[in-house]
Structure formats: structure tokens, C-alpha cells
């Protein structure tokens, strides 16, 4: 269970990055060209956490395996951009 909205968004980014990695491998095996994936997120703290390699004292409780997204962003295999909550039609809250 997530302790904050930042952690929940960060975990979602990590899960999406893992799925995108799998899809990239499938497309590569099928010899289909694909651009670098772009993930959109409405939580600026989660975006900062995914792109900043500095260990944040407030994020010590986040499991190490969820820092996978940070590695993918650092190697420029995935880009994470901000999207305003008002632009998310599926976001009811």
C-alpha cells in the first residue's frame, strides 16, 4: 500500500515502464521500428523522483525495485512528461 500520492504515481510509472520495455522487446523482435516511449504523469514529485538520481530522504520507504523507472529515464530509454490533471479525462478526482 502506498503511503503517499507521490509513491502511488511513482509505482505506476515503474509498472508502466516495465510494460513498455516488454512491448519494445516484442516490436524489436518483429523488426518494427518504434520511437522512444513517452510517459505522462500529473504528479510533479513523481516525475522529479524518476529523473533525479539523488537519493531522497523522504522516499527511503519506496522499494528498490520501483527505482527501475529512474534507471530507464537516466539511460534515455523513456521520457516522463507532466500533464495537468485538468487534461486527464479519465481522472474523476
mmCIF file of N, CA and C in Angstrom:
data_model
loop_
_atom_site.group_PDB
_atom_site.id
_atom_site.type_symbol
_atom_site.label_atom_id
_atom_site.label_comp_id
_atom_site.label_asym_id
_atom_site.label_seq_id
_atom_site.Cartn_x
_atom_site.Cartn_y
_atom_site.Cartn_z
ATOM 1 N N UNK A 1 0.842 -1.172 0.000
ATOM 2 C CA UNK A 1 0.000 0.000 0.000
ATOM 3 C C UNK A 1 0.891 1.241 0.000
ATOM 4 N N UNK A 2 0.529 2.191 -0.799
ATOM 5 C CA UNK A 2 1.301 3.424 -0.906
ATOM 6 C C UNK A 2 1.038 4.337 0.281
ATOM 7 N N UNK A 3 2.072 5.047 0.697
ATOM 8 C CA UNK A 3 1.945 5.975 1.815
ATOM 9 C C UNK A 3 1.647 7.395 1.358
ATOM 10 N N UNK A 4 1.767 7.656 0.060
ATOM 11 C CA UNK A 4 1.521 8.999 -0.439
ATOM 12 C C UNK A 4 1.106 8.922 -1.900
ATOM 13 N N UNK A 5 0.557 10.024 -2.405
ATOM 14 C CA UNK A 5 0.190 10.051 -3.817
ATOM 15 C C UNK A 5 1.434 10.003 -4.692
ATOM 16 N N UNK A 6 2.538 10.571 -4.219
ATOM 17 C CA UNK A 6 3.788 10.518 -4.982
ATOM 18 C C UNK A 6 4.252 9.075 -5.132
ATOM 19 N N UNK A 7 4.186 8.321 -4.045
ATOM 20 C CA UNK A 7 4.608 6.923 -4.116
ATOM 21 C C UNK A 7 3.696 6.126 -5.038
ATOM 22 N N UNK A 8 2.412 6.369 -4.977
ATOM 23 C CA UNK A 8 1.467 5.662 -5.848
ATOM 24 C C UNK A 8 1.739 5.977 -7.318
ATOM 25 N N UNK A 9 1.968 7.238 -7.622
ATOM 26 C CA UNK A 9 2.256 7.635 -9.000
ATOM 27 C C UNK A 9 3.601 7.064 -9.449
ATOM 28 N N UNK A 10 4.579 7.062 -8.560
ATOM 29 C CA UNK A 10 5.906 6.544 -8.877
ATOM 30 C C UNK A 10 5.840 5.047 -9.158
ATOM 31 N N UNK A 11 5.080 4.330 -8.350
ATOM 32 C CA UNK A 11 4.897 2.889 -8.571
ATOM 33 C C UNK A 11 4.186 2.633 -9.900
ATOM 34 N N UNK A 12 3.211 3.470 -10.231
ATOM 35 C CA UNK A 12 2.507 3.331 -11.503
ATOM 36 C C UNK A 12 3.447 3.587 -12.680
ATOM 37 N N UNK A 13 4.329 4.584 -12.545
ATOM 38 C CA UNK A 13 5.320 4.856 -13.584
ATOM 39 C C UNK A 13 6.246 3.655 -13.779
ATOM 40 N N UNK A 14 6.679 3.053 -12.679
ATOM 41 C CA UNK A 14 7.572 1.893 -12.758
ATOM 42 C C UNK A 14 6.871 0.729 -13.442
ATOM 43 N N UNK A 15 5.615 0.514 -13.110
ATOM 44 C CA UNK A 15 4.847 -0.571 -13.724
ATOM 45 C C UNK A 15 4.663 -0.321 -15.216
ATOM 46 N N UNK A 16 4.343 0.903 -15.581
ATOM 47 C CA UNK A 16 4.174 1.253 -16.992
ATOM 48 C C UNK A 16 5.495 1.114 -17.746
ATOM 49 N N UNK A 17 6.607 1.493 -17.122
ATOM 50 C CA UNK A 17 7.917 1.370 -17.757
ATOM 51 C C UNK A 17 8.258 -0.092 -18.013
ATOM 52 N N UNK A 18 7.920 -0.964 -17.084
ATOM 53 C CA UNK A 18 8.172 -2.394 -17.273
ATOM 54 C C UNK A 18 7.350 -2.933 -18.441
ATOM 55 N N UNK A 19 6.091 -2.527 -18.533
ATOM 56 C CA UNK A 19 5.236 -2.952 -19.644
ATOM 57 C C UNK A 19 5.769 -2.425 -20.970
ATOM 58 N N UNK A 20 6.215 -1.165 -20.977
ATOM 59 C CA UNK A 20 6.772 -0.585 -22.198
ATOM 60 C C UNK A 20 8.049 -1.299 -22.630
ATOM 61 N N UNK A 21 8.862 -1.714 -21.683
ATOM 62 C CA UNK A 21 10.084 -2.451 -22.008
ATOM 63 C C UNK A 21 9.743 -3.754 -22.707
ATOM 64 N N UNK A 22 8.739 -4.439 -22.192
ATOM 65 C CA UNK A 22 8.313 -5.690 -22.806
ATOM 66 C C UNK A 22 7.797 -5.442 -24.224
ATOM 67 N N UNK A 23 6.974 -4.414 -24.406
ATOM 68 C CA UNK A 23 6.459 -4.100 -25.735
ATOM 69 C C UNK A 23 7.583 -3.719 -26.698
ATOM 70 N N UNK A 24 8.582 -2.996 -26.215
ATOM 71 C CA UNK A 24 9.719 -2.629 -27.058
ATOM 72 C C UNK A 24 10.475 -3.871 -27.518
ATOM 73 N N UNK A 25 10.658 -4.831 -26.616
ATOM 74 C CA UNK A 25 11.343 -6.065 -26.995
ATOM 75 C C UNK A 25 10.552 -6.837 -28.041
ATOM 76 N N UNK A 26 9.238 -6.901 -27.892
ATOM 77 C CA UNK A 26 8.401 -7.599 -28.871
ATOM 78 C C UNK A 26 8.497 -6.913 -30.235
ATOM 79 N N UNK A 27 8.384 -5.584 -30.252
ATOM 80 C CA UNK A 27 8.476 -4.851 -31.513
ATOM 81 C C UNK A 27 9.850 -5.012 -32.160
ATOM 82 N N UNK A 28 10.898 -5.029 -31.347
ATOM 83 C CA UNK A 28 12.246 -5.232 -31.869
ATOM 84 C C UNK A 28 12.378 -6.628 -32.478
ATOM 85 N N UNK A 29 11.851 -7.631 -31.803
ATOM 86 C CA UNK A 29 11.893 -9.000 -32.330
ATOM 87 C C UNK A 29 11.129 -9.124 -33.645
ATOM 88 N N UNK A 30 10.083 -8.330 -33.805
ATOM 89 C CA UNK A 30 9.286 -8.347 -35.035
ATOM 90 C C UNK A 30 9.846 -7.401 -36.097
ATOM 91 N N UNK A 31 10.985 -6.780 -35.807
ATOM 92 C CA UNK A 31 11.645 -5.832 -36.713
ATOM 93 C C UNK A 31 10.733 -4.669 -37.080
ATOM 94 N N UNK A 32 10.035 -4.158 -36.088
ATOM 95 C CA UNK A 32 9.161 -2.995 -36.264
ATOM 96 C C UNK A 32 9.812 -1.807 -35.567
ATOM 97 N N UNK A 33 10.035 -0.746 -36.330
ATOM 98 C CA UNK A 33 10.651 0.453 -35.757
ATOM 99 C C UNK A 33 9.686 1.110 -34.779
ATOM 100 N N UNK A 34 10.234 1.613 -33.688
ATOM 101 C CA UNK A 34 9.400 2.265 -32.677
ATOM 102 C C UNK A 34 10.170 3.430 -32.063
ATOM 103 N N UNK A 35 9.460 4.520 -31.788
ATOM 104 C CA UNK A 35 10.123 5.670 -31.149
ATOM 105 C C UNK A 35 10.323 5.418 -29.653
ATOM 106 N N UNK A 36 11.110 6.249 -29.049
ATOM 107 C CA UNK A 36 11.305 6.170 -27.607
ATOM 108 C C UNK A 36 9.982 6.493 -26.920
ATOM 109 N N UNK A 37 9.542 5.651 -25.991
ATOM 110 C CA UNK A 37 8.238 5.884 -25.355
ATOM 111 C C UNK A 37 8.219 7.132 -24.476
ATOM 112 N N UNK A 38 7.045 7.694 -24.347
ATOM 113 C CA UNK A 38 6.820 8.886 -23.538
ATOM 114 C C UNK A 38 5.712 8.584 -22.540
ATOM 115 N N UNK A 39 6.013 8.703 -21.263
ATOM 116 C CA UNK A 39 5.024 8.503 -20.208
ATOM 117 C C UNK A 39 4.559 9.863 -19.704
ATOM 118 N N UNK A 40 3.263 10.023 -19.522
ATOM 119 C CA UNK A 40 2.702 11.252 -18.985
ATOM 120 C C UNK A 40 2.305 11.014 -17.536
ATOM 121 N N UNK A 41 2.556 11.998 -16.693
ATOM 122 C CA UNK A 41 2.239 11.885 -15.266
ATOM 123 C C UNK A 41 1.792 13.250 -14.753
ATOM 124 N N UNK A 42 0.797 13.268 -13.876
ATOM 125 C CA UNK A 42 0.304 14.541 -13.344
ATOM 126 C C UNK A 42 0.901 14.890 -11.984
ATOM 127 N N UNK A 43 1.824 14.081 -11.496
ATOM 128 C CA UNK A 43 2.423 14.310 -10.187
ATOM 129 C C UNK A 43 3.866 14.771 -10.371
ATOM 130 N N UNK A 44 4.115 16.056 -10.126
ATOM 131 C CA UNK A 44 5.454 16.613 -10.325
ATOM 132 C C UNK A 44 6.496 15.966 -9.419
ATOM 133 N N UNK A 45 6.105 15.565 -8.227
ATOM 134 C CA UNK A 45 7.043 14.914 -7.311
ATOM 135 C C UNK A 45 7.482 13.560 -7.856
ATOM 136 N N UNK A 46 6.559 12.811 -8.428
ATOM 137 C CA UNK A 46 6.903 11.512 -9.004
ATOM 138 C C UNK A 46 7.809 11.693 -10.215
ATOM 139 N N UNK A 47 7.563 12.720 -11.018
ATOM 140 C CA UNK A 47 8.421 13.000 -12.170
ATOM 141 C C UNK A 47 9.819 13.366 -11.694
ATOM 142 N N UNK A 48 9.900 14.195 -10.675
ATOM 143 C CA UNK A 48 11.192 14.591 -10.120
ATOM 144 C C UNK A 48 11.941 13.388 -9.569
ATOM 145 N N UNK A 49 11.230 12.532 -8.865
ATOM 146 C CA UNK A 49 11.836 11.337 -8.285
ATOM 147 C C UNK A 49 12.339 10.397 -9.376
ATOM 148 N N UNK A 50 11.640 10.340 -10.511
ATOM 149 C CA UNK A 50 12.052 9.435 -11.584
ATOM 150 C C UNK A 50 13.246 9.952 -12.373
ATOM 151 N N UNK A 51 13.474 11.253 -12.357
ATOM 152 C CA UNK A 51 14.559 11.792 -13.168
ATOM 153 C C UNK A 51 15.759 12.273 -12.364
ATOM 154 N N UNK A 52 15.641 12.349 -11.051
ATOM 155 C CA UNK A 52 16.729 12.840 -10.212
ATOM 156 C C UNK A 52 17.429 11.658 -9.538
ATOM 157 N N UNK A 53 18.710 11.426 -9.842
ATOM 158 C CA UNK A 53 19.408 10.280 -9.263
ATOM 159 C C UNK A 53 19.782 10.442 -7.794
ATOM 160 N N UNK A 54 19.551 11.611 -7.223
ATOM 161 C CA UNK A 54 19.874 11.838 -5.820
ATOM 162 C C UNK A 54 18.882 11.076 -4.956
ATOM 163 N N UNK A 55 19.388 10.378 -3.940
ATOM 164 C CA UNK A 55 18.505 9.633 -3.048
ATOM 165 C C UNK A 55 17.750 10.612 -2.165
ATOM 166 N N UNK A 56 16.460 10.569 -2.222
ATOM 167 C CA UNK A 56 15.626 11.482 -1.455
ATOM 168 C C UNK A 56 15.336 10.886 -0.081
ATOM 169 N N UNK A 57 15.562 11.657 0.969
ATOM 170 C CA UNK A 57 15.341 11.150 2.324
ATOM 171 C C UNK A 57 13.871 10.831 2.579
ATOM 172 N N UNK A 58 12.975 11.504 1.893
ATOM 173 C CA UNK A 58 11.546 11.241 2.089
ATOM 174 C C UNK A 58 11.048 10.036 1.295
ATOM 175 N N UNK A 59 11.896 9.461 0.476
ATOM 176 C CA UNK A 59 11.475 8.323 -0.341
ATOM 177 C C UNK A 59 12.204 7.038 0.030
ATOM 178 N N UNK A 60 12.793 6.998 1.221
ATOM 179 C CA UNK A 60 13.531 5.815 1.643
ATOM 180 C C UNK A 60 12.647 4.580 1.703
ATOM 181 N N UNK A 61 11.364 4.777 1.991
ATOM 182 C CA UNK A 61 10.460 3.651 2.172
ATOM 183 C C UNK A 61 10.021 3.019 0.853
ATOM 184 N N UNK A 62 10.292 3.664 -0.277
ATOM 185 C CA UNK A 62 9.894 3.115 -1.568
ATOM 186 C C UNK A 62 10.845 1.985 -1.924
ATOM 187 N N UNK A 63 10.277 0.851 -2.297
ATOM 188 C CA UNK A 63 11.075 -0.338 -2.578
ATOM 189 C C UNK A 63 12.075 -0.080 -3.703
ATOM 190 N N UNK A 64 13.225 -0.713 -3.585
ATOM 191 C CA UNK A 64 14.306 -0.516 -4.545
ATOM 192 C C UNK A 64 13.879 -0.927 -5.952
ATOM 193 N N UNK A 65 13.052 -1.961 -6.069
ATOM 194 C CA UNK A 65 12.662 -2.419 -7.399
ATOM 195 C C UNK A 65 11.828 -1.386 -8.148
ATOM 196 N N UNK A 66 11.246 -0.430 -7.454
ATOM 197 C CA UNK A 66 10.487 0.606 -8.135
ATOM 198 C C UNK A 66 11.378 1.724 -8.661
ATOM 199 N N UNK A 67 12.664 1.688 -8.333
ATOM 200 C CA UNK A 67 13.585 2.672 -8.893
ATOM 201 C C UNK A 67 13.992 2.292 -10.321
ATOM 202 N N UNK A 68 13.362 1.261 -10.850
ATOM 203 C CA UNK A 68 13.565 0.845 -12.239
ATOM 204 C C UNK A 68 13.272 1.991 -13.197
ATOM 205 N N UNK A 69 12.237 2.741 -12.925
ATOM 206 C CA UNK A 69 11.874 3.865 -13.788
ATOM 207 C C UNK A 69 13.008 4.883 -13.827
ATOM 208 N N UNK A 70 13.671 5.099 -12.708
ATOM 209 C CA UNK A 70 14.784 6.057 -12.654
ATOM 210 C C UNK A 70 15.912 5.621 -13.587
ATOM 211 N N UNK A 71 16.211 4.321 -13.598
ATOM 212 C CA UNK A 71 17.257 3.805 -14.473
ATOM 213 C C UNK A 71 16.888 3.987 -15.946
ATOM 214 N N UNK A 72 15.622 3.747 -16.282
ATOM 215 C CA UNK A 72 15.172 3.881 -17.675
ATOM 216 C C UNK A 72 15.212 5.344 -18.128
ATOM 217 N N UNK A 73 14.851 6.261 -17.246
ATOM 218 C CA UNK A 73 14.892 7.689 -17.582
ATOM 219 C C UNK A 73 16.345 8.146 -17.722
ATOM 220 N N UNK A 74 17.208 7.688 -16.818
ATOM 221 C CA UNK A 74 18.624 8.081 -16.862
ATOM 222 C C UNK A 74 19.301 7.600 -18.141
ATOM 223 N N UNK A 75 18.908 6.435 -18.628
ATOM 224 C CA UNK A 75 19.504 5.906 -19.857
ATOM 225 C C UNK A 75 18.789 6.401 -21.111
ATOM 226 N N UNK A 76 17.832 7.321 -20.911
ATOM 227 C CA UNK A 76 17.077 7.937 -22.010
ATOM 228 C C UNK A 76 16.307 6.928 -22.850
ATOM 229 N N UNK A 77 15.851 5.848 -22.186
ATOM 230 C CA UNK A 77 15.022 4.858 -22.870
ATOM 231 C C UNK A 77 13.547 5.191 -22.738
ATOM 232 N N UNK A 78 13.220 6.044 -21.758
ATOM 233 C CA UNK A 78 11.852 6.506 -21.538
ATOM 234 C C UNK A 78 11.915 7.968 -21.130
ATOM 235 N N UNK A 79 10.959 8.737 -21.608
ATOM 236 C CA UNK A 79 10.842 10.133 -21.196
ATOM 237 C C UNK A 79 9.549 10.284 -20.405
ATOM 238 N N UNK A 80 9.610 11.043 -19.317
ATOM 239 C CA UNK A 80 8.433 11.289 -18.484
ATOM 240 C C UNK A 80 8.121 12.776 -18.561
ATOM 241 N N UNK A 81 6.892 13.096 -18.915
ATOM 242 C CA UNK A 81 6.462 14.491 -19.040
ATOM 243 C C UNK A 81 5.244 14.732 -18.156
ATOM 244 N N UNK A 82 5.049 15.989 -17.813
ATOM 245 C CA UNK A 82 3.929 16.375 -16.966
ATOM 246 C C UNK A 82 2.681 16.634 -17.804
ATOM 247 N N UNK A 83 1.559 16.213 -17.277
ATOM 248 C CA UNK A 83 0.268 16.524 -17.880
ATOM 249 C C UNK A 83 -0.626 17.056 -16.758
ATOM 250 N N UNK A 84 -1.305 18.136 -17.007
ATOM 251 C CA UNK A 84 -2.165 18.735 -15.983
ATOM 252 C C UNK A 84 -3.347 17.816 -15.683
ATOM 253 N N UNK A 85 -3.757 17.780 -14.440
ATOM 254 C CA UNK A 85 -4.891 16.946 -14.049
ATOM 255 C C UNK A 85 -6.151 17.330 -14.815
ATOM 256 N N UNK A 86 -6.286 18.598 -15.139
ATOM 257 C CA UNK A 86 -7.476 19.043 -15.869
ATOM 258 C C UNK A 86 -7.523 18.482 -17.298
ATOM 259 N N UNK A 87 -6.386 18.048 -17.815
ATOM 260 C CA UNK A 87 -6.330 17.468 -19.149
ATOM 261 C C UNK A 87 -6.550 15.972 -19.182
ATOM 262 N N UNK A 88 -6.716 15.368 -18.026
ATOM 263 C CA UNK A 88 -6.928 13.931 -17.944
ATOM 264 C C UNK A 88 -8.423 13.653 -17.843
ATOM 265 N N UNK A 89 -8.987 13.196 -18.934
ATOM 266 C CA UNK A 89 -10.421 12.940 -18.966
ATOM 267 C C UNK A 89 -10.831 11.782 -18.071
ATOM 268 N N UNK A 90 -9.936 10.808 -17.866
ATOM 269 C CA UNK A 90 -10.262 9.647 -17.072
ATOM 270 C C UNK A 90 -10.125 9.889 -15.571
ATOM 271 N N UNK A 91 -9.518 10.989 -15.183
ATOM 272 C CA UNK A 91 -9.283 11.309 -13.769
ATOM 273 C C UNK A 91 -10.515 11.969 -13.179
ATOM 274 N N UNK A 92 -11.319 11.205 -12.447
ATOM 275 C CA UNK A 92 -12.566 11.734 -11.894
ATOM 276 C C UNK A 92 -12.360 12.596 -10.671
ATOM 277 N N UNK A 93 -11.222 12.447 -10.013
ATOM 278 C CA UNK A 93 -10.995 13.172 -8.768
ATOM 279 C C UNK A 93 -10.258 14.465 -9.036
#
